[in-house]
Structure formats: structure tokens, C-alpha cells
XYZ file of C-alpha atoms in Angstrom:
398
model
C 47.058 23.423 -54.016
C 46.940 20.581 -56.537
C 44.479 17.808 -55.638
C 46.148 14.390 -55.741
C 44.488 11.056 -56.360
C 45.573 7.803 -54.730
C 47.740 5.125 -56.321
C 44.735 2.794 -56.462
C 42.626 5.449 -58.201
C 45.378 6.092 -60.751
C 45.759 2.358 -61.379
C 42.025 1.950 -61.972
C 41.950 4.931 -64.338
C 44.743 3.692 -66.612
C 43.290 0.164 -66.737
C 39.740 1.375 -67.439
C 40.439 2.272 -71.066
C 39.193 0.139 -73.974
C 41.057 -2.931 -75.168
C 43.245 -2.711 -78.251
C 41.240 -4.581 -80.908
C 43.453 -4.452 -83.993
C 44.987 -7.762 -85.046
C 47.487 -8.998 -87.594
C 48.654 -12.367 -88.885
C 52.331 -13.230 -88.511
C 54.492 -16.240 -89.313
C 54.806 -18.645 -86.409
C 58.524 -17.896 -86.101
C 57.674 -14.204 -85.596
C 54.999 -14.878 -82.967
C 57.243 -15.274 -79.915
C 56.075 -12.962 -77.146
C 52.931 -11.922 -79.018
C 49.364 -12.280 -77.741
C 46.958 -14.683 -79.428
C 43.901 -13.031 -80.946
C 41.901 -16.235 -81.501
C 41.331 -19.506 -79.700
C 43.352 -22.441 -81.038
C 41.839 -25.934 -81.248
C 43.593 -29.253 -81.793
C 43.731 -30.203 -85.464
C 43.660 -33.873 -84.451
C 43.947 -36.029 -81.345
C 47.248 -35.864 -79.451
C 49.023 -38.145 -79.714
C 47.483 -38.981 -83.090
C 48.226 -42.706 -82.682
C 49.127 -45.204 -79.980
C 52.736 -44.229 -79.407
C 55.615 -46.267 -78.009
C 57.299 -44.457 -75.106
C 60.555 -46.413 -74.794
C 63.074 -48.372 -76.811
C 62.406 -52.093 -76.574
C 59.970 -54.623 -78.031
C 56.241 -54.573 -78.675
C 54.337 -57.782 -78.112
C 51.004 -59.208 -77.010
C 50.483 -59.387 -73.265
C 49.624 -62.771 -71.725
C 49.102 -63.724 -68.049
C 52.091 -66.008 -68.484
C 54.557 -64.587 -70.971
C 56.415 -66.947 -73.350
C 59.932 -67.942 -72.336
C 61.245 -66.680 -75.662
C 59.932 -63.884 -77.900
C 61.107 -64.214 -81.480
C 61.815 -61.032 -83.432
C 59.635 -60.793 -86.558
C 60.201 -57.145 -87.488
C 61.189 -53.651 -86.417
C 59.365 -50.304 -86.363
C 61.069 -46.973 -85.739
C 59.627 -43.484 -85.269
C 58.048 -42.110 -88.423
C 57.417 -45.520 -89.979
C 54.410 -47.852 -90.000
C 53.179 -51.132 -91.487
C 54.422 -53.671 -88.966
C 51.879 -56.116 -87.482
C 52.153 -58.937 -84.971
C 50.306 -62.184 -85.660
C 51.908 -64.558 -83.120
C 51.707 -64.344 -79.338
C 55.196 -65.792 -78.966
C 56.814 -63.163 -81.200
C 57.735 -59.500 -80.895
C 58.606 -56.455 -82.967
C 61.559 -54.268 -82.058
C 60.401 -50.665 -81.538
C 61.919 -47.262 -80.826
C 60.608 -44.537 -78.583
C 58.100 -42.402 -80.493
C 57.165 -45.150 -82.950
C 53.593 -46.032 -83.841
C 52.559 -49.131 -81.868
C 52.506 -52.070 -84.316
C 49.129 -53.629 -85.029
C 48.328 -56.587 -82.784
C 50.518 -55.373 -79.893
C 49.280 -54.184 -76.511
C 52.438 -54.224 -74.389
C 55.894 -52.663 -74.745
C 58.850 -54.012 -72.771
C 61.800 -51.646 -72.161
C 65.151 -52.823 -73.437
C 66.596 -52.798 -69.894
C 64.053 -55.489 -68.882
C 65.134 -57.864 -71.655
C 67.952 -60.264 -72.459
C 68.884 -60.616 -76.140
C 70.153 -63.868 -77.610
C 70.427 -65.406 -81.056
C 66.846 -66.679 -81.035
C 65.166 -63.485 -79.755
C 64.406 -61.933 -76.351
C 63.811 -63.411 -72.924
C 62.514 -61.414 -69.956
C 65.005 -60.305 -67.321
C 64.165 -61.126 -63.679
C 63.295 -57.460 -63.125
C 60.550 -57.507 -65.802
C 56.898 -57.433 -64.716
C 54.932 -56.825 -67.931
C 51.357 -55.541 -67.955
C 48.849 -54.788 -70.677
C 49.213 -51.233 -71.972
C 52.568 -50.482 -70.370
C 54.920 -48.017 -72.097
C 52.156 -47.013 -74.527
C 50.941 -43.418 -74.869
C 47.391 -43.947 -76.070
C 45.890 -41.995 -78.963
C 44.092 -38.884 -77.680
C 45.497 -39.253 -74.145
C 46.753 -35.637 -74.169
C 43.696 -34.134 -75.847
C 40.987 -35.138 -78.320
C 40.586 -33.613 -81.771
C 39.015 -30.127 -81.784
C 39.787 -29.589 -78.085
C 40.615 -26.023 -77.019
C 44.404 -25.993 -76.580
C 45.161 -22.234 -76.337
C 42.819 -19.375 -75.474
C 42.760 -15.940 -77.062
C 44.727 -13.560 -74.870
C 47.496 -16.087 -74.213
C 51.042 -14.839 -74.510
C 53.140 -17.009 -76.824
C 56.174 -18.463 -75.074
C 58.087 -21.689 -75.554
C 55.282 -24.132 -74.545
C 52.731 -22.203 -76.609
C 55.035 -22.296 -79.636
C 55.179 -26.080 -79.292
C 51.383 -26.306 -79.180
C 50.966 -24.050 -82.217
C 53.531 -25.973 -84.224
C 52.067 -29.338 -83.212
C 48.687 -28.194 -84.510
C 49.838 -26.896 -87.878
C 49.578 -23.164 -87.125
C 52.189 -21.900 -89.589
C 50.614 -18.429 -89.405
C 49.071 -17.007 -86.261
C 46.585 -14.192 -85.701
C 47.877 -11.998 -82.870
C 46.939 -8.720 -81.222
C 48.712 -5.929 -83.031
C 51.333 -4.335 -80.858
C 50.489 -0.785 -79.811
C 52.602 1.831 -81.544
C 54.288 3.862 -78.822
C 55.979 7.241 -79.095
C 58.298 8.080 -76.193
C 58.728 11.838 -76.101
C 61.328 13.685 -74.067
C 61.412 17.437 -73.584
C 64.039 19.712 -72.125
C 66.744 22.011 -73.419
C 69.235 20.561 -70.920
C 69.174 17.105 -72.524
C 71.896 15.874 -74.846
C 71.802 12.876 -77.155
C 73.828 9.911 -75.924
C 76.422 10.434 -78.660
C 76.653 14.238 -78.438
C 79.742 16.003 -77.035
C 79.425 17.009 -73.395
C 78.459 20.638 -72.707
C 78.423 22.697 -69.508
C 75.082 22.657 -67.699
C 73.653 19.845 -69.816
C 73.147 16.100 -69.215
C 72.616 13.121 -71.465
C 69.083 11.994 -72.233
C 68.417 8.630 -70.540
C 64.756 8.397 -69.490
C 63.488 7.539 -72.968
C 65.996 4.745 -73.484
C 65.253 3.307 -70.041
C 61.513 3.338 -70.742
C 62.065 1.801 -74.175
C 64.012 -1.014 -72.512
C 61.181 -1.570 -70.021
C 58.694 -1.956 -72.882
C 61.044 -4.171 -74.902
C 61.356 -6.467 -71.876
C 57.567 -6.848 -71.964
C 57.568 -7.679 -75.677
C 56.403 -4.240 -76.866
C 58.866 -3.187 -79.539
C 56.955 -0.889 -81.928
C 58.489 2.235 -80.400
C 59.510 5.656 -81.699
C 61.867 7.900 -79.696
C 61.107 11.569 -80.213
C 63.011 14.353 -78.378
C 61.236 17.730 -78.590
C 62.155 21.269 -77.513
C 60.331 23.113 -74.735
C 58.495 25.360 -77.189
C 54.678 25.393 -76.959
C 54.206 25.844 -80.720
C 56.625 23.060 -81.677
C 55.223 20.840 -78.949
C 51.656 21.378 -80.141
C 52.282 20.595 -83.789
C 54.558 17.635 -83.006
C 52.191 16.077 -80.467
C 49.272 16.501 -82.861
C 51.221 14.604 -85.522
C 52.293 11.865 -83.103
C 48.697 11.383 -81.954
C 47.683 10.667 -85.541
C 50.293 7.953 -85.980
C 50.540 6.258 -82.558
C 48.283 4.427 -80.111
C 50.244 5.518 -77.061
C 52.280 8.587 -76.151
C 54.639 8.427 -73.177
C 56.106 11.823 -72.380
C 58.923 12.547 -69.973
C 59.519 16.016 -68.566
C 57.593 19.269 -68.594
C 54.714 17.932 -66.526
C 55.312 19.626 -63.164
C 54.073 23.059 -62.141
C 57.039 25.137 -63.260
C 56.774 28.136 -65.576
C 58.168 26.119 -68.517
C 56.121 22.950 -67.892
C 53.895 23.339 -70.945
C 52.867 19.753 -71.552
C 49.528 19.536 -69.683
C 48.049 22.601 -71.381
C 49.594 21.708 -74.727
C 48.126 18.200 -74.614
C 44.687 19.553 -73.872
C 45.054 22.042 -76.726
C 45.525 19.178 -79.213
C 42.454 17.294 -78.047
C 43.736 15.047 -75.265
C 41.201 14.885 -72.429
C 42.828 14.863 -69.014
C 41.821 11.936 -66.792
C 44.004 12.882 -63.843
C 47.023 14.979 -62.919
C 49.006 14.311 -59.767
C 49.186 11.109 -57.719
C 49.884 10.865 -53.997
C 53.121 8.929 -54.487
C 56.882 9.392 -54.340
C 58.588 9.435 -56.708
C 56.314 10.386 -59.593
C 53.808 12.718 -57.961
C 53.323 14.989 -61.045
C 52.205 12.110 -63.302
C 49.500 13.079 -65.816
C 47.217 10.785 -67.798
C 44.771 11.529 -70.598
C 42.945 10.039 -73.559
C 43.056 11.245 -77.178
C 40.132 11.775 -79.537
C 40.228 8.203 -80.842
C 41.277 6.501 -77.632
C 45.029 7.116 -77.687
C 46.538 6.695 -74.232
C 48.775 9.569 -73.161
C 51.052 9.259 -70.132
C 53.009 12.352 -69.133
C 55.669 11.420 -66.590
C 58.263 13.402 -64.646
C 61.549 13.964 -66.463
C 63.876 12.513 -63.849
C 64.800 8.972 -64.902
C 64.012 7.294 -61.556
C 60.529 8.826 -61.469
C 59.900 8.032 -65.115
C 61.016 4.418 -64.810
C 58.978 3.840 -61.647
C 55.837 5.179 -63.336
C 56.585 3.088 -66.428
C 56.817 -0.131 -64.400
C 53.917 0.697 -62.067
C 51.386 2.104 -64.551
C 52.326 2.289 -68.223
C 53.612 -1.207 -68.942
C 50.857 -3.062 -67.018
C 48.172 -0.910 -68.656
C 49.453 -1.639 -72.167
C 49.702 -5.384 -71.513
C 46.179 -5.356 -70.128
C 44.952 -3.430 -73.177
C 46.442 -6.172 -75.376
C 44.233 -8.724 -73.612
C 46.692 -10.181 -71.128
C 45.280 -10.857 -67.648
C 46.311 -8.605 -64.797
C 48.443 -10.778 -62.544
C 49.015 -10.141 -58.871
C 52.445 -8.845 -57.901
C 54.854 -11.195 -56.230
C 55.263 -10.511 -52.531
C 58.657 -10.072 -50.901
C 59.663 -9.487 -47.298
C 61.764 -6.516 -46.272
C 65.321 -7.040 -45.064
C 65.261 -3.627 -43.330
C 62.590 -1.440 -41.763
C 61.018 1.485 -43.614
C 59.316 4.487 -41.951
C 55.777 5.631 -42.649
C 55.105 8.510 -45.066
C 52.055 10.589 -45.856
C 52.175 9.431 -49.496
C 52.691 5.997 -50.990
C 56.383 5.255 -51.490
C 58.057 3.308 -54.288
C 61.348 2.112 -52.802
C 63.961 0.416 -55.026
C 65.230 -2.870 -53.581
C 67.915 -5.430 -54.226
C 66.797 -9.035 -53.775
C 68.924 -11.504 -51.865
C 68.396 -15.156 -51.068
C 68.903 -16.245 -47.475
C 70.620 -19.553 -46.561
C 67.194 -21.066 -45.841
C 65.988 -20.161 -49.345
C 63.773 -17.157 -48.526
C 64.157 -14.114 -50.771
C 64.419 -10.789 -48.926
C 64.255 -7.269 -50.343
C 67.008 -4.917 -49.204
C 65.909 -1.273 -49.623
C 68.383 0.665 -51.738
C 66.909 4.147 -52.174
C 68.602 6.276 -54.849
C 70.323 9.443 -53.686
C 68.026 11.479 -55.931
C 65.442 10.957 -58.683
C 68.264 11.227 -61.221
C 70.494 8.617 -59.555
C 70.404 5.875 -62.182
C 73.718 4.468 -60.906
C 72.106 3.250 -57.689
C 68.999 2.157 -59.586
C 71.091 -0.137 -61.779
C 72.047 -2.130 -58.669
C 68.397 -2.944 -57.862
C 65.940 -5.560 -59.130
C 62.790 -3.446 -58.885
C 60.868 -1.569 -56.227
C 58.382 -2.294 -53.481
C 55.226 -0.273 -52.961
C 54.737 1.008 -49.417
C 51.143 2.191 -48.805
C 50.637 5.687 -47.414
C 50.902 5.848 -43.625
C 52.357 2.334 -43.216
C 55.486 1.862 -41.086
C 57.166 -1.352 -42.218
C 59.199 -3.493 -39.804
C 61.769 -6.056 -40.925
C 59.928 -8.946 -42.558
C 56.966 -6.860 -43.743
C 55.553 -8.377 -46.968
C 55.159 -5.871 -49.804
C 54.334 -6.084 -53.528
C 57.377 -6.086 -55.807
C 57.474 -4.460 -59.245
C 60.459 -5.591 -61.289
C 62.151 -3.219 -63.701
């Protein structure tokens, strides 16, 4: 009888491997979704000058403001050189402009009345020193740490990088991933239908799961169930890829050659078999130079569950991203207890009060991708736990 490890033990094993250390420098426009390899510091204070925050006038604050403020100049964003020398005068300014020299108060245009001689204050105005001025260095001083290594680059991070002159960015090199499918019954998506054969879908589904996480350096490689061809092909793929994800041929059938073939090409087995459903036959090993090798069941539901639960989080962690806790959702229907951990696909729905509930939507089989397409992800039910309605469980999105 095959000895199975727990879900927690499998999770620890796949996350225990060394970080991916290789880096590369890319243009800022190509850095979206990538992971920073170095800390980024501010090239100068932000904002780099006292900045006007509203359209209006800049003047000198006094406990009793003059009845009339004469206009002696104008300063718009991107320009400089204006200075105020009279307390009873003002300079027209635009939002984003450098605060003119000699000014310490900005009055919004809606608090002013314009006439031929200049501006008077509207009854609603209550000026104070420093109002509507974003002071130099208020956001951060020069040389401050603004982004840490290991940060994923999204929209806010792109703004920070651009604001600090990072035209080229050093990022963690994406792992090169080969997704390998085996099985004589599998047809290419564009091939004519044949009796007794089905279209290959697990590899494309797993590729999509990695693409959604920003991992796009992927090779799809279908292989026949022939030990000699498998051995030579896997040996070649191990030389050119950081990660192998295999689908099919990992169970205990007479033609499930992958575990022994992997070991024959130098992959050291870490574990085989996890007390979970679906995905019990999952196999994980490490190549001679640290390549990660995941061998998953061939059925698409099992493969995609294992991808979302183990493979994708492990690769993101290896790239330096922090492991984040799963979001918790409450069940909309009860689930019975099982001897093994269960991964149950769910569809999320929002209740009138705003709470999000997870409606279990188990597929009819581990090949039922039609039902799976109607779900948002799956919840993990620990072994032996009977779940009533409202039970909180961790959610893994596809």
C-alpha cells in the first residue's frame, strides 16, 4: 500500500526548495508583473519642490488679509521664475505648479472673486499659512527606500519606478517551465476527432494558470508513453528548463512510467502520493541542479487543482514573493467529512447584505472541465472535518 503524506507536508516540501537567484534587466515598460531583484531608493525628495495643489492664487499669508490682491504674474505647472515681493499682491497659479518664491499660502479659485483690479476673498474663504501647498519631501526624502526587492510590479509600483527615473529595472528572471503531457489517447486541439481519443486540455489549462500569475516563459511538450522516448526527452528538458510540470502517467498503472523514468534521469523523489482528493497520485522531485519537477495526474480537474494548490504558489515563492494567506470564504451548503483532505470547486455569490458565500459545485468526474468552468476556485476541506453551512474555509482561485 502506498504511503501518503499530508497536504501540509506536501506544501512544506515544495516550498522548501532554494530561491531562484538569476536576474535580468528589462525596460520599464516590460517590467509589469515582474518581481524586483533590488531595492529602489528615491532619486530625490518627493515632491521635489513646494507644489501647489489647486488652481487659484499664491500669496503671502497675513493675520488680516488685504481687501484686494493685485495680480503681478502667473505660474503654471512645469514653469518657474515667479516671485512675490508685495504682501498685497498675488500670483495666479495652477495645480501642480512650483510655489512662487515669497508665497506661503494658496487660495483656491472657488474662494475668490475676480474683478478688474485683482482678487478679493469670498465670504467662504478662511486662509491659513501653508494651505493648499504640498511641501517638498512630504511624501519621502531623497534616498528613502521606496520599493523593496521581492516586490511585484503593478500599477502603483510602475508609477514609483517611473517617478524615480528607473528606465531599466533589474528583476528576477522568470523560471522556464516545460509542461509535459503524456498519453496515447490525447489529441491536439486542432486534430480531427478519432474514436476512443480525447483532446489534450490539461497543459493549456495549466499554462493559463501560470500566465495569470505572470509566469509566461512556458514550453508545451506532448510526449508518447514510451519509456525510452520519455527518458531522452525528459533529460533534454531538464537541461533547458528550471521547472518541469508533467501531467499523466504518474499513477500506479502498468503504463505509468513517469516516476521510474524521472528517477532514471537523475531526479530525486521528494514525495509520491498525497492524502487528498483529487490529486492523490501527485509526485514531486528535484533535479541535479535544483530543477523542480511536479508530476501531476492526467485528468484536467486533478491537474488544475494541484497547479493552483502547489505548483503556482511554489514558483511565486521561489521568485521571492511572500507567501500570502488564503482568503477565507463561508460555505453556502454543508459538506460531509472525508478521510482525506478534499478540494471542492465552488462558485462565489454575494448575498444582499454584502457577504460572499461559496456554493460547492463538485465536478461530475476529474475530467469534467465543463462544470469547472462555472466555478471561481476551490475550497480546501481538512481531512475528517464535517462542514456545516457557514463554515469558513480557505479559497484557492483558479
